[in-house]
Amino acid sequence: MTVTSPRTPAVASADQLSTAAEHTGPLRVGLLGCGVVGSQVARMILSRSDDVRARVGRPVELAGIAVAHPDRPRARLPQDLFTADAHALAARDDIDIVVEVIGGIDPAYELIMTAIEHGSSVVTANKALLAAHGHEIYAAADAHGVDVYYEAAVAGAIPIVRPLRESLVGDEIRRVMGIVNGTTNYILDKMTTEGVSFDRALSEAQRLGYAESDPTADVEGYDAAAKAAILASLAFHTRVRGTQVHREGITGITPEDIQAAQGMGCVIKLLAICEMEPEGVSVRVHPALVPQEHPLAGIRGANNAIFVEAREAGHLMFMGPGAGGSPTASAVMGDLVTVARNRARGVAGPPQAIFGDVPVASMGTVHTRFQLSIQVSDRPGILSQVASIFAKHGVSLQTVQQSALEGAGKEDGWSATLRMVVHETRESDFEACLAELAGSPIVNGEPRFIRVEGM
Ligand code: HSE
């Protein structure tokens, strides 16, 4: 998308920034959006002004708030700050920092580009936008010498963007594995602790305000995939878009899957996993079995957690609230103070550390472990036929467990469920094995499988 500017773009050149450094007047903030997060950001800018001034070295002033309905009364926020004209606010020459908390691609992309072209630094919580157009936005910010900060875009209040972008930039990240969607973690946790169905847990999540009335973005993994793309880009210094992330949601998880997981000493979590494979960066979001002793297994309710494996630092765990007005506003305020400090000193923060062009590896190249279950007849020779299919595809069995089949299929002679865990294998080999099992006359119906992580 090309953004046309109503005037010559105000590039924040070194000269301009050094002029800014000589100023002592207030830094002015334009806030785009005043919903659950935006209203908390506005409240914090106004109520914490003394602290913010002390930390920045200059006052930080709320100069305008763009909303769809500026006349709607809003408690404790001055009415004269509100405007319906978001574009005019983003383009204002007297604004230093634009905070975007509208969400979505349109009109957020155009507004952010307008702000950058007019020399404003940007703070955003917009994961969908950054996963789709982050690299165009970062390039524009670099060209105009301004900052783009986005701590709140991934895992709400949890500091993870800055640790990857700054604290760990001298290390080598090997893997990032996290629970980055609170709604799905709440649903899976409820299914685990109360044995309820997916539908029942989803209704409860909606009643409590975690899940939207259309829960697709959360339960089908789109929200987590956008965050995974941002994490992978940061961790591996390359370009990963949300559409390049392998994505599976949790709608197919049944109470029986949860019980089977518990029988193996595991819980089911929706994981976002970014890692370096020989063929490139692999980025995936899918439900997985996680051993109960793994730090991610203990993440309860709507919390998020991210487990980082770095060559020198070792294993690091970041955990906390991944959504909600105040927690997300805390992350936005951290960025706002950082960006304001940079402006006050006439500098820009570190550039996006994108210096590689590592390809995104296809899912078939990923190496992981699987648990699968099939229905078979409990007759002599069946297990050896099943085992030979695994052997043919080079997939090694670690454990095999047989139980009497209950329910559908039993009356037709399918008398046993075989539940197997395989050693780490290439996904494409496992898929070939699965396809042959599905087409085999000794297997009833489609095999069910789930990946196993963290063992
Ligand atoms: N809907 C998200 C979640 C929060 O449930 O974690 C915003 O990304």
Tab-separated table of C-alpha atoms and ligand atoms in Angstrom:
chain	number	residue	atom	x	y	z
A	1	MET	CA	0.000	0.000	0.000
A	2	THR	CA	1.305	3.439	-0.828
A	3	VAL	CA	0.539	6.136	1.655
A	4	THR	CA	0.285	9.597	0.247
A	5	SER	CA	1.276	12.353	2.523
A	6	PRO	CA	-0.483	15.729	2.434
A	7	ARG	CA	2.877	17.448	2.539
A	8	THR	CA	6.524	16.641	2.059
A	9	PRO	CA	7.411	13.887	4.557
A	10	ALA	CA	9.071	15.309	7.639
A	11	VAL	CA	12.100	13.052	7.848
A	12	ALA	CA	13.452	13.121	11.396
A	13	SER	CA	17.023	13.665	10.316
A	14	ALA	CA	20.003	13.762	12.645
A	15	ASP	CA	19.764	17.563	12.555
A	16	GLN	CA	16.115	17.503	13.478
A	17	LEU	CA	16.680	15.034	16.297
A	18	SER	CA	19.565	17.053	17.691
A	19	THR	CA	17.339	20.120	17.576
A	20	ALA	CA	14.750	18.101	19.481
A	21	ALA	CA	17.397	17.306	22.056
A	22	GLU	CA	17.793	20.981	22.837
A	23	HIS	CA	14.098	21.362	23.645
A	24	THR	CA	12.784	21.201	27.154
A	25	GLY	CA	9.067	21.538	26.415
A	26	PRO	CA	6.611	18.672	26.502
A	27	LEU	CA	6.713	15.697	24.181
A	28	ARG	CA	3.253	15.310	22.707
A	29	VAL	CA	1.417	12.045	22.222
A	30	GLY	CA	-1.395	11.248	19.781
A	31	LEU	CA	-3.411	8.221	20.852
A	32	LEU	CA	-5.217	6.266	18.134
A	33	GLY	CA	-7.980	4.218	19.795
A	34	CYS	CA	-9.493	4.376	23.265
A	35	GLY	CA	-10.900	0.920	23.908
A	36	VAL	CA	-9.898	-1.589	26.589
A	37	VAL	CA	-6.167	-0.854	26.185
A	38	GLY	CA	-6.272	2.744	24.898
A	39	SER	CA	-8.398	4.008	27.787
A	40	GLN	CA	-5.877	2.542	30.253
A	41	VAL	CA	-2.964	4.107	28.354
A	42	ALA	CA	-4.719	7.494	28.448
A	43	ARG	CA	-5.383	7.091	32.171
A	44	MET	CA	-1.742	6.204	32.851
A	45	ILE	CA	-0.346	9.102	30.787
A	46	LEU	CA	-2.528	11.518	32.760
A	47	SER	CA	-2.238	9.992	36.228
A	48	ARG	CA	1.458	9.129	36.106
A	49	SER	CA	2.628	12.368	34.510
A	50	ASP	CA	5.063	13.286	37.324
A	51	ASP	CA	6.781	9.889	37.254
A	52	VAL	CA	6.904	9.882	33.479
A	53	ARG	CA	8.366	13.394	33.409
A	54	ALA	CA	11.051	12.323	35.909
A	55	ARG	CA	11.930	9.243	33.860
A	56	VAL	CA	11.960	10.997	30.498
A	57	GLY	CA	13.447	14.306	31.599
A	58	ARG	CA	10.654	16.200	29.862
A	59	PRO	CA	6.876	16.283	30.318
A	60	VAL	CA	4.902	13.824	28.190
A	61	GLU	CA	1.542	15.260	27.282
A	62	LEU	CA	-1.547	13.652	25.794
A	63	ALA	CA	-2.349	15.899	22.818
A	64	GLY	CA	-5.269	14.083	21.205
A	65	ILE	CA	-7.238	10.842	21.134
A	66	ALA	CA	-8.813	9.567	17.922
A	67	VAL	CA	-11.971	7.499	18.332
A	68	ALA	CA	-14.995	6.641	16.188
A	69	HIS	CA	-17.427	8.458	18.508
A	70	PRO	CA	-15.713	11.504	20.061
A	71	ASP	CA	-18.928	12.790	21.655
A	72	ARG	CA	-19.472	9.706	23.774
A	73	PRO	CA	-18.810	10.685	27.431
A	74	ARG	CA	-15.730	9.032	28.923
A	75	ALA	CA	-15.104	9.245	32.624
A	76	ARG	CA	-11.933	11.018	33.753
A	77	LEU	CA	-10.702	11.834	30.223
A	78	PRO	CA	-10.970	15.457	29.046
A	79	GLN	CA	-13.599	15.662	26.298
A	80	ASP	CA	-11.651	18.240	24.289
A	81	LEU	CA	-8.882	15.703	23.567
A	82	PHE	CA	-11.172	13.559	21.435
A	83	THR	CA	-11.408	13.712	17.657
A	84	ALA	CA	-12.907	11.507	14.971
A	85	ASP	CA	-10.153	12.435	12.516
A	86	ALA	CA	-7.442	9.844	13.156
A	87	HIS	CA	-5.569	10.736	9.977
A	88	ALA	CA	-5.291	14.410	10.934
A	89	LEU	CA	-4.051	13.421	14.420
A	90	ALA	CA	-1.426	11.034	12.962
A	91	ALA	CA	-0.244	13.809	10.589
A	92	ARG	CA	-0.070	16.619	13.155
A	93	ASP	CA	3.286	18.408	13.093
A	94	ASP	CA	3.252	19.083	16.834
A	95	ILE	CA	2.936	15.384	17.725
A	96	ASP	CA	6.128	13.498	18.664
A	97	ILE	CA	4.789	10.019	19.362
A	98	VAL	CA	1.764	8.221	17.959
A	99	VAL	CA	0.390	5.321	20.011
A	100	GLU	CA	-1.738	2.967	17.912
A	101	VAL	CA	-4.130	0.697	19.805
A	102	ILE	CA	-6.896	0.380	17.215
A	103	GLY	CA	-5.857	-3.090	16.033
A	104	GLY	CA	-6.382	-4.692	12.619
A	105	ILE	CA	-4.724	-3.775	9.341
A	106	ASP	CA	-6.996	-1.091	7.948
A	107	PRO	CA	-6.783	1.845	8.759
A	108	ALA	CA	-3.957	1.168	11.261
A	109	TYR	CA	-1.322	0.591	8.560
A	110	GLU	CA	-2.046	3.831	6.767
A	111	LEU	CA	-2.182	5.792	10.026
A	112	ILE	CA	1.156	4.432	11.231
A	113	MET	CA	2.825	5.130	7.896
A	114	THR	CA	1.402	8.653	7.958
A	115	ALA	CA	2.775	9.201	11.466
A	116	ILE	CA	6.228	7.934	10.451
A	117	GLU	CA	6.292	10.076	7.322
A	118	HIS	CA	5.496	13.087	9.496
A	119	GLY	CA	8.447	12.354	11.762
A	120	SER	CA	6.591	10.813	14.703
A	121	SER	CA	7.840	7.763	16.535
A	122	VAL	CA	5.284	4.988	16.910
A	123	VAL	CA	4.237	2.654	19.712
A	124	THR	CA	1.819	-0.074	18.681
A	125	ALA	CA	0.199	-3.165	20.159
A	126	ASN	CA	-0.932	-4.405	16.746
A	127	LYS	CA	0.333	-7.964	16.174
A	128	ALA	CA	-1.812	-8.629	13.097
A	129	LEU	CA	-0.424	-5.533	11.400
A	130	LEU	CA	3.209	-6.236	12.320
A	131	ALA	CA	2.910	-9.882	11.236
A	132	ALA	CA	1.578	-8.748	7.854
A	133	HIS	CA	3.456	-5.483	7.202
A	134	GLY	CA	6.047	-5.164	9.967
A	135	HIS	CA	8.986	-5.063	7.633
A	136	GLU	CA	7.571	-2.216	5.526
A	137	ILE	CA	6.846	-0.297	8.726
A	138	TYR	CA	10.347	-0.879	10.160
A	139	ALA	CA	11.938	0.137	6.856
A	140	ALA	CA	9.910	3.365	6.792
A	141	ALA	CA	10.867	4.088	10.420
A	142	ASP	CA	14.564	3.519	9.668
A	143	ALA	CA	14.340	5.749	6.588
A	144	HIS	CA	12.743	8.538	8.634
A	145	GLY	CA	14.998	8.087	11.673
A	146	VAL	CA	12.136	7.400	14.090
A	147	ASP	CA	11.317	4.561	16.485
A	148	VAL	CA	8.742	1.791	16.216
A	149	TYR	CA	8.251	-0.086	19.498
A	150	TYR	CA	5.771	-2.921	19.968
A	151	GLU	CA	6.271	-4.740	23.255
A	152	ALA	CA	2.497	-5.060	23.766
A	153	ALA	CA	2.013	-6.854	20.434
A	154	VAL	CA	3.255	-10.162	21.856
A	155	ALA	CA	2.090	-11.642	25.153
A	156	GLY	CA	0.592	-8.468	26.674
A	157	ALA	CA	2.455	-7.360	29.776
A	158	ILE	CA	5.287	-9.885	29.467
A	159	PRO	CA	8.588	-8.326	28.392
A	160	ILE	CA	9.686	-10.524	25.488
A	161	VAL	CA	10.182	-8.205	22.498
A	162	ARG	CA	12.855	-6.129	24.250
A	163	PRO	CA	14.690	-9.171	25.669
A	164	LEU	CA	14.905	-10.641	22.153
A	165	ARG	CA	15.648	-7.320	20.464
A	166	GLU	CA	18.167	-6.035	22.991
A	167	SER	CA	19.093	-8.213	25.991
A	168	LEU	CA	19.753	-11.388	23.991
A	169	VAL	CA	20.972	-9.787	20.775
A	170	GLY	CA	24.568	-10.814	21.564
A	171	ASP	CA	23.581	-14.441	22.041
A	172	GLU	CA	22.319	-17.049	19.598
A	173	ILE	CA	18.682	-18.030	20.014
A	174	ARG	CA	18.035	-21.661	19.275
A	175	ARG	CA	14.361	-22.009	20.033
A	176	VAL	CA	11.431	-19.970	21.257
A	177	MET	CA	8.447	-21.948	22.478
A	178	GLY	CA	5.493	-20.303	24.131
A	179	ILE	CA	1.895	-20.078	25.131
A	180	VAL	CA	1.008	-16.768	23.509
A	181	ASN	CA	-2.782	-16.913	23.494
A	182	GLY	CA	-4.556	-16.621	26.814
A	183	THR	CA	-8.024	-17.553	25.559
A	184	THR	CA	-6.953	-20.950	24.275
A	185	ASN	CA	-4.847	-21.586	27.369
A	186	TYR	CA	-7.892	-20.838	29.506
A	187	ILE	CA	-10.033	-23.246	27.430
A	188	LEU	CA	-7.479	-26.077	27.513
A	189	ASP	CA	-6.835	-25.544	31.222
A	190	LYS	CA	-10.561	-25.725	31.953
A	191	MET	CA	-10.919	-28.885	29.859
A	192	THR	CA	-7.991	-30.374	31.805
A	193	THR	CA	-9.036	-29.434	35.316
A	194	GLU	CA	-12.810	-29.877	34.954
A	195	GLY	CA	-13.096	-32.475	32.195
A	196	VAL	CA	-15.545	-30.296	30.247
A	197	SER	CA	-15.950	-30.195	26.447
A	198	PHE	CA	-14.335	-27.607	24.196
A	199	ASP	CA	-17.748	-25.953	23.577
A	200	ARG	CA	-18.485	-25.632	27.267
A	201	ALA	CA	-15.036	-24.203	28.054
A	202	LEU	CA	-15.360	-21.759	25.145
A	203	SER	CA	-18.754	-20.529	26.418
A	204	GLU	CA	-17.209	-19.903	29.820
A	205	ALA	CA	-14.282	-18.026	28.211
A	206	GLN	CA	-16.811	-15.861	26.349
A	207	ARG	CA	-18.825	-15.243	29.519
A	208	LEU	CA	-15.665	-14.068	31.311
A	209	GLY	CA	-14.711	-11.777	28.418
A	210	TYR	CA	-11.557	-13.711	27.370
A	211	ALA	CA	-13.013	-14.925	24.069
A	212	GLU	CA	-14.764	-12.754	21.487
A	213	SER	CA	-18.288	-13.609	20.299
A	214	ASP	CA	-16.506	-14.732	17.098
A	215	PRO	CA	-13.627	-16.673	18.657
A	216	THR	CA	-12.009	-17.746	15.363
A	217	ALA	CA	-8.814	-15.676	15.685
A	218	ASP	CA	-8.031	-17.246	19.051
A	219	VAL	CA	-9.291	-20.841	18.762
A	220	GLU	CA	-8.026	-21.387	15.212
A	221	GLY	CA	-4.575	-20.078	16.125
A	222	TYR	CA	-4.470	-16.938	13.938
A	223	ASP	CA	-3.674	-14.656	16.900
A	224	ALA	CA	-0.886	-16.981	18.067
A	225	ALA	CA	0.463	-17.283	14.499
A	226	ALA	CA	0.811	-13.501	14.198
A	227	LYS	CA	2.730	-13.404	17.482
A	228	ALA	CA	4.877	-16.372	16.410
A	229	ALA	CA	5.826	-14.525	13.208
A	230	ILE	CA	6.964	-11.509	15.244
A	231	LEU	CA	8.922	-13.681	17.688
A	232	ALA	CA	10.622	-15.644	14.889
A	233	SER	CA	11.598	-12.452	13.052
A	234	LEU	CA	13.161	-11.096	16.239
A	235	ALA	CA	14.820	-14.316	17.366
A	236	PHE	CA	16.321	-15.225	14.000
A	237	HIS	CA	16.863	-11.765	12.488
A	238	THR	CA	14.870	-12.486	9.399
A	239	ARG	CA	11.492	-11.821	7.808
A	240	VAL	CA	8.631	-14.066	8.761
A	241	ARG	CA	5.060	-13.094	7.934
A	242	GLY	CA	1.973	-14.433	9.701
A	243	THR	CA	0.876	-16.230	6.541
A	244	GLN	CA	4.120	-18.256	6.564
A	245	VAL	CA	3.371	-19.767	9.967
A	246	HIS	CA	2.040	-23.334	10.039
A	247	ARG	CA	-1.186	-23.036	12.013
A	248	GLU	CA	-3.568	-25.484	13.685
A	249	GLY	CA	-6.162	-24.520	16.288
A	250	ILE	CA	-7.706	-26.336	19.237
A	251	THR	CA	-11.304	-26.885	18.067
A	252	GLY	CA	-10.685	-30.610	17.458
A	253	ILE	CA	-9.369	-31.331	20.968
A	254	THR	CA	-11.733	-33.641	22.861
A	255	PRO	CA	-12.023	-34.551	26.558
A	256	GLU	CA	-10.717	-38.009	25.513
A	257	ASP	CA	-7.545	-36.386	24.112
A	258	ILE	CA	-7.084	-34.553	27.398
A	259	GLN	CA	-7.554	-37.772	29.384
A	260	ALA	CA	-5.112	-39.649	27.159
A	261	ALA	CA	-2.577	-36.850	27.679
A	262	GLN	CA	-3.010	-37.098	31.442
A	263	GLY	CA	-2.494	-40.851	31.190
A	264	MET	CA	0.909	-40.120	29.642
A	265	GLY	CA	1.826	-37.584	32.355
A	266	CYS	CA	1.228	-34.664	29.963
A	267	VAL	CA	-1.087	-31.717	29.394
A	268	ILE	CA	-2.231	-30.301	26.059
A	269	LYS	CA	-1.157	-26.722	25.294
A	270	LEU	CA	-1.477	-24.559	22.191
A	271	LEU	CA	2.161	-23.774	21.461
A	272	ALA	CA	3.908	-21.282	19.216
A	273	ILE	CA	7.318	-22.706	18.282
A	274	CYS	CA	10.080	-20.919	16.386
A	275	GLU	CA	13.331	-22.765	15.744
A	276	MET	CA	16.190	-23.006	13.342
A	277	GLU	CA	16.131	-26.136	11.170
A	278	PRO	CA	18.836	-26.970	8.609
A	279	GLU	CA	16.426	-25.820	5.850
A	280	GLY	CA	15.614	-22.477	7.522
A	281	VAL	CA	13.432	-21.027	10.261
A	282	SER	CA	10.446	-23.133	11.159
A	283	VAL	CA	7.506	-21.356	12.738
A	284	ARG	CA	4.428	-23.246	13.820
A	285	VAL	CA	1.379	-23.010	16.034
A	286	HIS	CA	-0.430	-26.181	17.038
A	287	PRO	CA	-1.695	-28.072	20.068
A	288	ALA	CA	0.920	-30.337	21.619
A	289	LEU	CA	1.465	-32.714	24.506
A	290	VAL	CA	3.776	-31.148	27.086
A	291	PRO	CA	5.132	-33.198	30.019
A	292	GLN	CA	3.710	-32.109	33.365
A	293	GLU	CA	7.217	-31.292	34.637
A	294	HIS	CA	7.923	-28.819	31.822
A	295	PRO	CA	7.693	-25.143	32.917
A	296	LEU	CA	5.033	-24.446	30.254
A	297	ALA	CA	2.756	-27.218	31.552
A	298	GLY	CA	2.065	-25.295	34.761
A	299	ILE	CA	0.780	-22.141	33.044
A	300	ARG	CA	-2.798	-21.825	34.209
A	301	GLY	CA	-5.870	-19.929	33.068
A	302	ALA	CA	-5.455	-17.067	30.599
A	303	ASN	CA	-1.764	-16.518	31.363
A	304	ASN	CA	0.960	-16.558	28.726
A	305	ALA	CA	4.524	-17.839	28.987
A	306	ILE	CA	7.493	-17.965	26.663
A	307	PHE	CA	10.413	-20.332	27.007
A	308	VAL	CA	13.594	-19.209	25.246
A	309	GLU	CA	16.581	-21.450	24.613
A	310	ALA	CA	19.763	-19.492	23.899
A	311	ARG	CA	23.224	-20.843	23.200
A	312	GLU	CA	24.985	-18.940	25.999
A	313	ALA	CA	22.168	-17.840	28.326
A	314	GLY	CA	20.617	-21.296	28.496
A	315	HIS	CA	16.915	-21.642	29.245
A	316	LEU	CA	14.876	-18.559	30.127
A	317	MET	CA	11.191	-18.403	31.016
A	318	PHE	CA	8.981	-15.306	30.774
A	319	MET	CA	5.517	-15.578	32.276
A	320	GLY	CA	2.535	-13.365	33.105
A	321	PRO	CA	-0.724	-11.859	31.886
A	322	GLY	CA	-0.874	-11.907	28.097
A	323	ALA	CA	-3.914	-9.683	27.634
A	324	GLY	CA	-6.238	-7.278	29.417
A	325	GLY	CA	-6.438	-3.486	29.550
A	326	SER	CA	-4.031	-2.614	32.360
A	327	PRO	CA	-1.375	-5.305	31.703
A	328	THR	CA	-1.239	-4.459	27.989
A	329	ALA	CA	-1.228	-0.729	28.784
A	330	SER	CA	1.762	-1.329	31.074
A	331	ALA	CA	3.736	-2.670	28.098
A	332	VAL	CA	2.579	0.256	25.925
A	333	MET	CA	3.663	2.727	28.619
A	334	GLY	CA	7.097	1.064	28.855
A	335	ASP	CA	7.531	1.638	25.137
A	336	LEU	CA	6.147	5.163	25.354
A	337	VAL	CA	8.636	6.153	28.058
A	338	THR	CA	11.505	4.537	26.118
A	339	VAL	CA	10.573	6.277	22.878
A	340	ALA	CA	10.062	9.574	24.715
A	341	ARG	CA	13.521	9.253	26.301
A	342	ASN	CA	15.023	8.639	22.876
A	343	ARG	CA	13.265	11.724	21.468
A	344	ALA	CA	14.305	13.819	24.455
A	345	ARG	CA	17.937	12.857	23.804
A	346	GLY	CA	17.636	13.314	20.051
A	347	VAL	CA	18.366	9.690	19.251
A	348	ALA	CA	16.499	6.710	17.881
A	349	GLY	CA	16.545	3.264	19.522
A	350	PRO	CA	18.290	0.246	18.030
A	351	PRO	CA	17.216	-0.645	14.504
A	352	GLN	CA	15.328	-3.840	13.828
A	353	ALA	CA	18.078	-6.438	13.852
A	354	ILE	CA	17.180	-7.839	10.452
A	355	PHE	CA	20.364	-8.698	8.666
A	356	GLY	CA	19.686	-12.169	7.368
A	357	ASP	CA	17.383	-13.504	4.760
A	358	VAL	CA	16.906	-16.962	6.203
A	359	PRO	CA	14.142	-18.852	4.372
A	360	VAL	CA	11.071	-20.102	6.199
A	361	ALA	CA	11.272	-23.894	6.250
A	362	SER	CA	8.229	-25.918	5.201
A	363	MET	CA	6.442	-27.915	7.884
A	364	GLY	CA	7.601	-31.170	6.290
A	365	THR	CA	11.188	-30.419	7.303
A	366	VAL	CA	10.411	-29.971	11.007
A	367	HIS	CA	11.761	-32.602	13.398
A	368	THR	CA	9.491	-33.454	16.285
A	369	ARG	CA	7.791	-36.281	18.150
A	370	PHE	CA	4.226	-37.528	17.825
A	371	GLN	CA	1.640	-39.486	19.680
A	372	LEU	CA	-0.935	-41.198	17.502
A	373	SER	CA	-3.849	-43.511	18.081
A	374	ILE	CA	-5.526	-45.936	15.697
A	375	GLN	CA	-8.382	-48.387	15.923
A	376	VAL	CA	-7.497	-51.951	14.966
A	377	SER	CA	-8.798	-55.504	15.474
A	378	ASP	CA	-7.233	-57.364	18.357
A	379	ARG	CA	-5.985	-60.303	16.235
A	380	PRO	CA	-2.640	-62.091	15.813
A	381	GLY	CA	-0.240	-60.312	13.471
A	382	ILE	CA	-1.914	-56.883	13.500
A	383	LEU	CA	0.769	-55.221	15.638
A	384	SER	CA	3.530	-56.527	13.399
A	385	GLN	CA	1.755	-55.134	10.290
A	386	VAL	CA	1.394	-51.753	11.992
A	387	ALA	CA	5.051	-51.849	13.052
A	388	SER	CA	6.169	-52.649	9.525
A	389	ILE	CA	4.436	-49.530	8.189
A	390	PHE	CA	6.362	-47.415	10.703
A	391	ALA	CA	9.604	-49.183	9.812
A	392	LYS	CA	9.026	-48.638	6.075
A	393	HIS	CA	8.945	-44.861	6.626
A	394	GLY	CA	11.878	-44.813	9.028
A	395	VAL	CA	9.685	-43.772	11.953
A	396	SER	CA	10.842	-45.303	15.214
A	397	LEU	CA	8.326	-46.362	17.866
A	398	GLN	CA	9.147	-45.421	21.423
A	399	THR	CA	6.089	-46.729	23.275
A	400	VAL	CA	3.018	-48.756	22.295
A	401	GLN	CA	-0.029	-49.094	24.489
A	402	GLN	CA	-3.125	-51.117	23.677
A	403	SER	CA	-6.534	-50.722	25.289
A	404	ALA	CA	-9.937	-52.243	24.577
A	405	LEU	CA	-11.936	-50.052	22.218
A	406	GLU	CA	-14.999	-48.441	23.766
A	407	GLY	CA	-17.853	-46.934	21.733
A	408	ALA	CA	-18.140	-46.511	17.943
A	409	GLY	CA	-16.499	-49.217	15.844
A	410	LYS	CA	-16.597	-51.898	18.508
A	411	GLU	CA	-19.591	-53.757	17.056
A	412	ASP	CA	-17.873	-53.912	13.635
A	413	GLY	CA	-14.956	-55.878	15.040
A	414	TRP	CA	-12.587	-52.969	15.700
A	415	SER	CA	-11.767	-54.093	19.172
A	416	ALA	CA	-8.604	-52.241	20.230
A	417	THR	CA	-7.080	-48.772	20.360
A	418	LEU	CA	-3.337	-48.656	19.784
A	419	ARG	CA	-1.726	-45.524	21.179
A	420	MET	CA	1.883	-45.035	20.144
A	421	VAL	CA	4.572	-42.436	20.775
A	422	VAL	CA	7.354	-42.140	18.215
A	423	HIS	CA	10.886	-40.883	18.609
A	424	GLU	CA	11.807	-37.578	17.016
A	425	THR	CA	11.235	-37.822	13.294
A	426	ARG	CA	10.952	-35.628	10.250
A	427	GLU	CA	7.371	-34.434	9.827
A	428	SER	CA	7.242	-35.491	6.156
A	429	ASP	CA	8.202	-39.093	7.101
A	430	PHE	CA	5.537	-39.138	9.769
A	431	GLU	CA	2.953	-37.789	7.297
A	432	ALA	CA	3.791	-40.559	4.819
A	433	CYS	CA	3.439	-43.139	7.586
A	434	LEU	CA	0.112	-41.607	8.635
A	435	ALA	CA	-1.217	-41.668	5.056
A	436	GLU	CA	-0.345	-45.338	4.689
A	437	LEU	CA	-1.974	-46.189	8.021
A	438	ALA	CA	-5.101	-44.254	7.020
A	439	GLY	CA	-5.359	-46.217	3.754
A	440	SER	CA	-4.632	-49.607	5.304
A	441	PRO	CA	-7.469	-52.151	5.707
A	442	ILE	CA	-6.142	-53.051	9.166
A	443	VAL	CA	-6.892	-49.516	10.489
A	444	ASN	CA	-10.426	-48.220	11.091
A	445	GLY	CA	-10.954	-44.603	10.048
A	446	GLU	CA	-8.495	-41.759	10.317
A	447	PRO	CA	-5.606	-42.030	12.785
A	448	ARG	CA	-5.573	-39.246	15.390
A	449	PHE	CA	-2.270	-37.636	16.204
A	450	ILE	CA	-0.786	-34.832	18.259
A	451	ARG	CA	2.788	-33.590	18.418
A	452	VAL	CA	4.828	-34.012	21.593
A	453	GLU	CA	7.071	-31.143	22.701
A	454	GLY	CA	9.398	-30.457	25.595
A	455	MET	CA	10.359	-34.051	26.351
B	1	HSE	N1	-7.014	-12.669	22.380
B	1	HSE	C1	-5.667	-12.725	22.837
B	1	HSE	C2	-5.523	-13.814	23.858
B	1	HSE	C3	-5.193	-11.443	23.467
B	1	HSE	O1	-6.481	-14.479	24.209
B	1	HSE	O2	-4.408	-14.026	24.313
B	1	HSE	C4	-4.761	-10.441	22.480
B	1	HSE	O3	-3.757	-10.926	21.650
